[in-house]
Short mmCIF file of C-alpha atoms in Angstrom, two decimals:
data_model
loop_
_atom_site.label_atom_id
_atom_site.label_comp_id
_atom_site.label_asym_id
_atom_site.label_seq_id
_atom_site.Cartn_x
_atom_site.Cartn_y
_atom_site.Cartn_z
CA UNK A 1 -261.66 -69.00 50.29
CA UNK A 2 -264.34 -69.43 47.57
CA UNK A 3 -267.71 -68.24 48.91
CA UNK A 4 -269.50 -71.32 47.48
CA UNK A 5 -268.41 -74.72 48.88
CA UNK A 6 -269.91 -78.12 47.72
CA UNK A 7 -272.42 -79.46 49.80
CA UNK A 8 -271.17 -82.45 51.69
CA UNK A 9 -274.37 -84.27 52.24
CA UNK A 10 -274.66 -87.99 50.86
CA UNK A 11 -277.26 -87.50 47.85
CA UNK A 12 -280.52 -89.04 48.57
CA UNK A 13 -283.93 -88.69 46.73
CA UNK A 14 -286.92 -86.72 47.53
CA UNK A 15 -289.65 -89.11 48.59
CA UNK A 16 -292.28 -89.78 45.69
CA UNK A 17 -294.91 -87.70 47.51
CA UNK A 18 -292.34 -84.67 47.51
CA UNK A 19 -291.59 -85.17 43.74
CA UNK A 20 -295.42 -85.40 42.64
CA UNK A 21 -295.92 -82.38 44.70
CA UNK A 22 -293.16 -80.40 42.92
CA UNK A 23 -294.34 -81.64 39.53
CA UNK A 24 -297.96 -80.80 39.82
CA UNK A 25 -297.35 -77.32 41.42
CA UNK A 26 -294.74 -76.50 38.37
CA UNK A 27 -297.06 -77.97 35.74
CA UNK A 28 -299.84 -75.82 37.15
CA UNK A 29 -297.95 -72.99 36.79
CA UNK A 30 -296.51 -73.53 33.33
CA UNK A 31 -298.43 -70.53 31.98
CA UNK A 32 -297.20 -68.35 34.68
CA UNK A 33 -293.69 -67.60 36.07
CA UNK A 34 -292.51 -71.02 36.69
CA UNK A 35 -289.19 -70.02 38.36
CA UNK A 36 -290.87 -67.99 41.07
CA UNK A 37 -293.60 -70.67 41.83
CA UNK A 38 -290.72 -72.90 42.09
CA UNK A 39 -289.38 -70.70 44.96
CA UNK A 40 -292.98 -70.74 46.60
CA UNK A 41 -292.81 -74.60 46.34
CA UNK A 42 -289.74 -75.06 47.96
CA UNK A 43 -290.63 -72.73 50.88
CA UNK A 44 -293.59 -74.98 51.51
CA UNK A 45 -291.33 -78.13 51.57
CA UNK A 46 -288.67 -76.77 53.70
CA UNK A 47 -290.31 -74.46 55.94
CA UNK A 48 -287.86 -72.05 55.04
CA UNK A 49 -287.53 -68.73 53.31
CA UNK A 50 -286.47 -68.99 49.45
CA UNK A 51 -284.48 -66.35 47.49
CA UNK A 52 -285.38 -66.56 43.78
CA UNK A 53 -283.33 -64.96 41.18
CA UNK A 54 -285.51 -64.47 37.93
CA UNK A 55 -283.83 -63.69 34.75
CA UNK A 56 -283.55 -60.02 33.73
CA UNK A 57 -285.69 -59.09 30.73
CA UNK A 58 -282.37 -58.71 28.73
CA UNK A 59 -281.58 -62.45 29.87
CA UNK A 60 -284.59 -64.39 28.98
CA UNK A 61 -285.07 -66.10 25.75
CA UNK A 62 -288.14 -64.65 24.63
CA UNK A 63 -291.37 -66.21 23.08
CA UNK A 64 -293.00 -63.00 21.95
CA UNK A 65 -292.05 -59.40 22.14
CA UNK A 66 -294.68 -56.45 21.13
CA UNK A 67 -294.34 -52.72 21.30
CA UNK A 68 -297.32 -50.64 21.70
CA UNK A 69 -297.96 -47.02 21.73
CA UNK A 70 -298.02 -45.07 24.98
CA UNK A 71 -298.20 -41.34 24.37
CA UNK A 72 -296.30 -39.28 21.36
CA UNK A 73 -292.70 -40.73 22.39
CA UNK A 74 -293.10 -43.80 24.71
CA UNK A 75 -293.96 -47.19 23.70
CA UNK A 76 -294.92 -50.00 26.18
CA UNK A 77 -292.69 -53.11 25.35
CA UNK A 78 -294.34 -56.31 26.53
CA UNK A 79 -291.72 -59.32 26.75
CA UNK A 80 -293.10 -62.77 26.97
CA UNK A 81 -290.42 -65.22 27.82
CA UNK A 82 -290.18 -69.02 26.86
CA UNK A 83 -290.97 -69.76 30.54
CA UNK A 84 -294.23 -67.52 30.45
CA UNK A 85 -292.83 -64.72 32.38
CA UNK A 86 -294.31 -61.28 31.36
CA UNK A 87 -292.38 -58.39 31.81
CA UNK A 88 -293.56 -54.63 31.07
CA UNK A 89 -291.20 -52.10 30.24
CA UNK A 90 -291.86 -48.18 29.09
CA UNK A 91 -289.66 -47.33 26.21
CA UNK A 92 -288.81 -43.88 25.49
CA UNK A 93 -288.35 -43.37 21.67
CA UNK A 94 -286.62 -40.00 20.28
CA UNK A 95 -289.35 -39.77 17.51
CA UNK A 96 -293.18 -40.41 17.51
CA UNK A 97 -294.06 -43.47 15.39
CA UNK A 98 -297.03 -43.62 13.05
CA UNK A 99 -299.24 -46.62 13.66
CA UNK A 100 -298.17 -48.15 10.12
CA UNK A 101 -294.55 -47.63 10.93
CA UNK A 102 -295.27 -49.46 14.50
CA UNK A 103 -297.08 -52.25 12.78
CA UNK A 104 -294.08 -52.91 10.49
CA UNK A 105 -291.62 -52.81 13.43
CA UNK A 106 -293.91 -55.48 15.24
CA UNK A 107 -293.90 -57.70 12.35
CA UNK A 108 -290.23 -57.47 11.54
CA UNK A 109 -289.36 -58.13 15.39
CA UNK A 110 -291.83 -61.17 15.57
CA UNK A 111 -290.03 -62.78 12.50
CA UNK A 112 -286.84 -62.71 14.46
CA UNK A 113 -287.82 -62.85 18.18
CA UNK A 114 -288.26 -66.47 19.09
CA UNK A 115 -285.88 -68.18 21.33
CA UNK A 116 -283.45 -64.74 21.34
CA UNK A 117 -282.99 -62.58 24.17
CA UNK A 118 -283.26 -58.85 23.80
CA UNK A 119 -279.72 -58.45 23.23
CA UNK A 120 -279.46 -61.27 20.91
CA UNK A 121 -282.37 -60.00 18.78
CA UNK A 122 -280.71 -56.52 18.56
CA UNK A 123 -277.60 -58.42 17.09
CA UNK A 124 -279.96 -60.30 14.77
CA UNK A 125 -281.42 -57.14 13.27
CA UNK A 126 -277.75 -55.69 13.20
CA UNK A 127 -276.91 -58.82 10.97
CA UNK A 128 -280.13 -58.56 8.69
CA UNK A 129 -279.06 -55.08 7.91
CA UNK A 130 -275.49 -55.94 7.35
CA UNK A 131 -276.04 -58.83 5.24
CA UNK A 132 -278.65 -56.73 2.94
CA UNK A 133 -281.80 -58.79 4.10
CA UNK A 134 -283.33 -55.67 5.31
CA UNK A 135 -282.79 -52.23 3.79
CA UNK A 136 -280.95 -49.41 6.04
CA UNK A 137 -283.93 -47.08 6.33
CA UNK A 138 -286.80 -46.20 8.92
CA UNK A 139 -287.84 -49.67 9.99
CA UNK A 140 -284.13 -50.85 10.85
CA UNK A 141 -283.25 -47.37 12.23
CA UNK A 142 -286.53 -47.36 14.21
CA UNK A 143 -286.09 -51.00 15.51
CA UNK A 144 -282.58 -50.37 16.51
CA UNK A 145 -283.44 -47.44 18.39
CA UNK A 146 -286.35 -49.18 20.44
CA UNK A 147 -284.15 -52.31 21.19
CA UNK A 148 -281.53 -50.00 22.58
CA UNK A 149 -283.90 -48.10 24.62
CA UNK A 150 -285.44 -51.41 25.95
CA UNK A 151 -281.81 -52.64 26.81
CA UNK A 152 -280.99 -49.43 28.90
CA UNK A 153 -280.44 -50.06 32.74
CA UNK A 154 -283.59 -50.10 34.96
CA UNK A 155 -284.32 -51.04 38.18
CA UNK A 156 -283.87 -54.59 39.07
CA UNK A 157 -286.78 -57.00 40.19
CA UNK A 158 -285.16 -60.20 39.66
CA UNK A 159 -284.77 -61.20 43.17
CA UNK A 160 -287.85 -62.38 44.98
CA UNK A 161 -288.16 -63.90 48.43
CA UNK A 162 -290.76 -66.19 49.22
CA UNK A 163 -291.65 -67.69 52.42
CA UNK A 164 -290.26 -65.34 55.16
CA UNK A 165 -293.13 -65.79 57.44
CA UNK A 166 -292.65 -69.55 57.69
CA UNK A 167 -288.82 -69.31 58.55
CA UNK A 168 -289.79 -66.55 61.48
CA UNK A 169 -291.83 -69.33 63.05
CA UNK A 170 -288.37 -71.17 63.80
CA UNK A 171 -287.30 -71.42 67.27
CA UNK A 172 -284.15 -69.87 66.48
CA UNK A 173 -285.92 -66.41 65.81
CA UNK A 174 -286.70 -65.97 69.26
CA UNK A 175 -283.92 -64.00 69.40
CA UNK A 176 -284.52 -60.37 68.39
CA UNK A 177 -281.24 -59.67 67.18
CA UNK A 178 -281.03 -62.51 64.93
CA UNK A 179 -284.41 -61.78 63.46
CA UNK A 180 -283.42 -58.33 62.62
CA UNK A 181 -280.36 -59.30 61.15
CA UNK A 182 -282.40 -61.53 58.73
CA UNK A 183 -284.78 -59.02 57.92
CA UNK A 184 -281.79 -56.62 56.92
CA UNK A 185 -280.34 -59.46 54.89
CA UNK A 186 -283.47 -60.12 52.88
CA UNK A 187 -283.71 -56.09 51.82
CA UNK A 188 -280.19 -56.15 50.30
CA UNK A 189 -281.07 -57.18 46.93
CA UNK A 190 -277.75 -56.23 45.11
CA UNK A 191 -276.01 -58.59 47.56
CA UNK A 192 -278.17 -61.57 46.77
CA UNK A 193 -277.72 -60.80 43.03
CA UNK A 194 -274.06 -60.97 43.56
CA UNK A 195 -274.43 -64.33 45.61
CA UNK A 196 -276.81 -65.90 43.15
CA UNK A 197 -275.04 -64.98 39.91
CA UNK A 198 -272.13 -66.96 41.25
CA UNK A 199 -274.73 -69.82 41.33
CA UNK A 200 -275.60 -69.24 37.85
CA UNK A 201 -271.96 -69.61 37.00
CA UNK A 202 -271.75 -72.92 38.67
CA UNK A 203 -273.16 -76.32 38.50
CA UNK A 204 -274.88 -78.70 40.90
CA UNK A 205 -275.99 -77.58 44.64
CA UNK A 206 -273.91 -75.20 46.70
CA UNK A 207 -274.22 -74.61 50.48
CA UNK A 208 -272.73 -71.23 51.89
CA UNK A 209 -272.41 -71.05 55.70
CA UNK A 210 -271.92 -68.36 57.89
CA UNK A 211 -269.34 -65.43 57.20
CA UNK A 212 -268.93 -66.70 53.70
CA UNK A 213 -272.38 -65.55 52.81
CA UNK A 214 -271.20 -61.78 53.44
CA UNK A 215 -274.93 -61.03 54.81
CA UNK A 216 -275.76 -59.13 58.19
CA UNK A 217 -276.10 -62.50 60.19
CA UNK A 218 -273.64 -65.17 61.40
CA UNK A 219 -276.24 -67.83 61.88
CA UNK A 220 -277.24 -68.27 58.20
CA UNK A 221 -276.95 -70.86 55.66
CA UNK A 222 -277.89 -70.94 51.83
CA UNK A 223 -278.69 -73.80 49.85
CA UNK A 224 -278.57 -73.03 46.19
CA UNK A 225 -278.68 -74.36 42.66
CA UNK A 226 -278.91 -72.96 38.94
CA UNK A 227 -281.77 -73.29 37.00
CA UNK A 228 -281.04 -73.97 33.38
CA UNK A 229 -277.91 -75.01 31.70
CA UNK A 230 -274.44 -73.39 31.80
CA UNK A 231 -274.86 -71.68 28.50
CA UNK A 232 -278.42 -70.72 29.00
CA UNK A 233 -279.32 -70.02 32.72
CA UNK A 234 -282.88 -69.31 33.57
CA UNK A 235 -282.45 -68.36 37.06
CA UNK A 236 -281.35 -69.59 40.54
CA UNK A 237 -282.86 -70.81 43.67
CA UNK A 238 -281.57 -70.36 47.13
CA UNK A 239 -283.28 -72.02 50.42
CA UNK A 240 -282.20 -69.86 53.57
CA UNK A 241 -282.26 -70.53 56.96
CA UNK A 242 -280.02 -70.87 60.13
CA UNK A 243 -277.17 -72.97 60.14
CA UNK A 244 -279.25 -75.90 61.70
CA UNK A 245 -281.19 -76.83 58.49
CA UNK A 246 -282.13 -80.22 57.49
CA UNK A 247 -279.37 -80.76 54.63
CA UNK A 248 -279.96 -84.11 54.06
CA UNK A 249 -283.60 -83.15 52.91
CA UNK A 250 -283.13 -79.98 51.45
CA UNK A 251 -280.20 -80.33 49.23
CA UNK A 252 -281.78 -83.16 47.33
CA UNK A 253 -285.08 -81.06 47.18
CA UNK A 254 -283.25 -78.10 45.80
CA UNK A 255 -281.27 -80.24 43.25
CA UNK A 256 -284.86 -81.99 42.25
CA UNK A 257 -286.69 -78.63 41.90
CA UNK A 258 -284.09 -77.03 40.10
CA UNK A 259 -283.73 -79.98 37.60
CA UNK A 260 -287.64 -80.21 37.20
CA UNK A 261 -287.92 -76.45 36.26
CA UNK A 262 -284.89 -76.65 33.90
CA UNK A 263 -286.62 -79.46 31.99
CA UNK A 264 -290.07 -77.61 31.76
CA UNK A 265 -288.31 -74.91 30.39
CA UNK A 266 -286.69 -76.59 27.79
CA UNK A 267 -290.04 -77.77 26.68
CA UNK A 268 -290.62 -80.97 28.67
CA UNK A 269 -293.88 -81.60 30.52
CA UNK A 270 -293.58 -83.17 34.03
CA UNK A 271 -295.71 -86.26 34.62
CA UNK A 272 -296.63 -87.30 37.79
CA UNK A 273 -294.41 -90.42 37.95
CA UNK A 274 -291.73 -90.36 40.91
CA UNK A 275 -288.92 -91.34 38.84
CA UNK A 276 -285.40 -91.32 40.50
CA UNK A 277 -282.88 -88.73 39.89
CA UNK A 278 -280.05 -89.16 37.54
#
């Protein structure tokens, strides 16, 4: 049985007030991490917890990437995504770079980075060398080495949980055993990554109920949606609560919020008009 099932709720629209609230909060967050802010917004509107799958650094289309010296054989990589998400990563390098070499590297990267992911940027540098637009030398070698190091596996911080306290105020959590199960479930970031990665591969809003979630609690329900398009996902949102959720309200809110974030990340600024969904 597939772990995700299509929501069997008659589609309805969020109220005009709810849509204005979502747009205002996300518009105000445009200079920050709009994907994480969408989780906070959904948590407030649904009185439930929201698990957010933000893109990993290597998955996000970038607006800027800059390397700064951090000791003899370390650089600080500052990556700013198109969504405004800032990630810092310490990058070890085999050889210390002179200030002039680092300046040339940053200028070279700046010409190629916009709209590319880290791995896409590495491929672009390789093509520049292959097609003879940049000489095979210290600049190309240093750039490839630095990007390889930046792409190395690292601790994953791409799963965020918003609104747990609101969830635990629900009457269902008078049962201490159930409460402990939810606490354990939220601590298992790897399992959430697996669940939400499946959401990234699907479209629309999906509901997972009970044992299908494969989490350490039976009375659980997830209402999830991808942020972004199939060929360029930016993340995923999942409202989490007991099975007695108000699906008729939550499913449309999750859909509207995910679509609004997607439009913003593609460059559209939200206005305050409560236009209907399409």
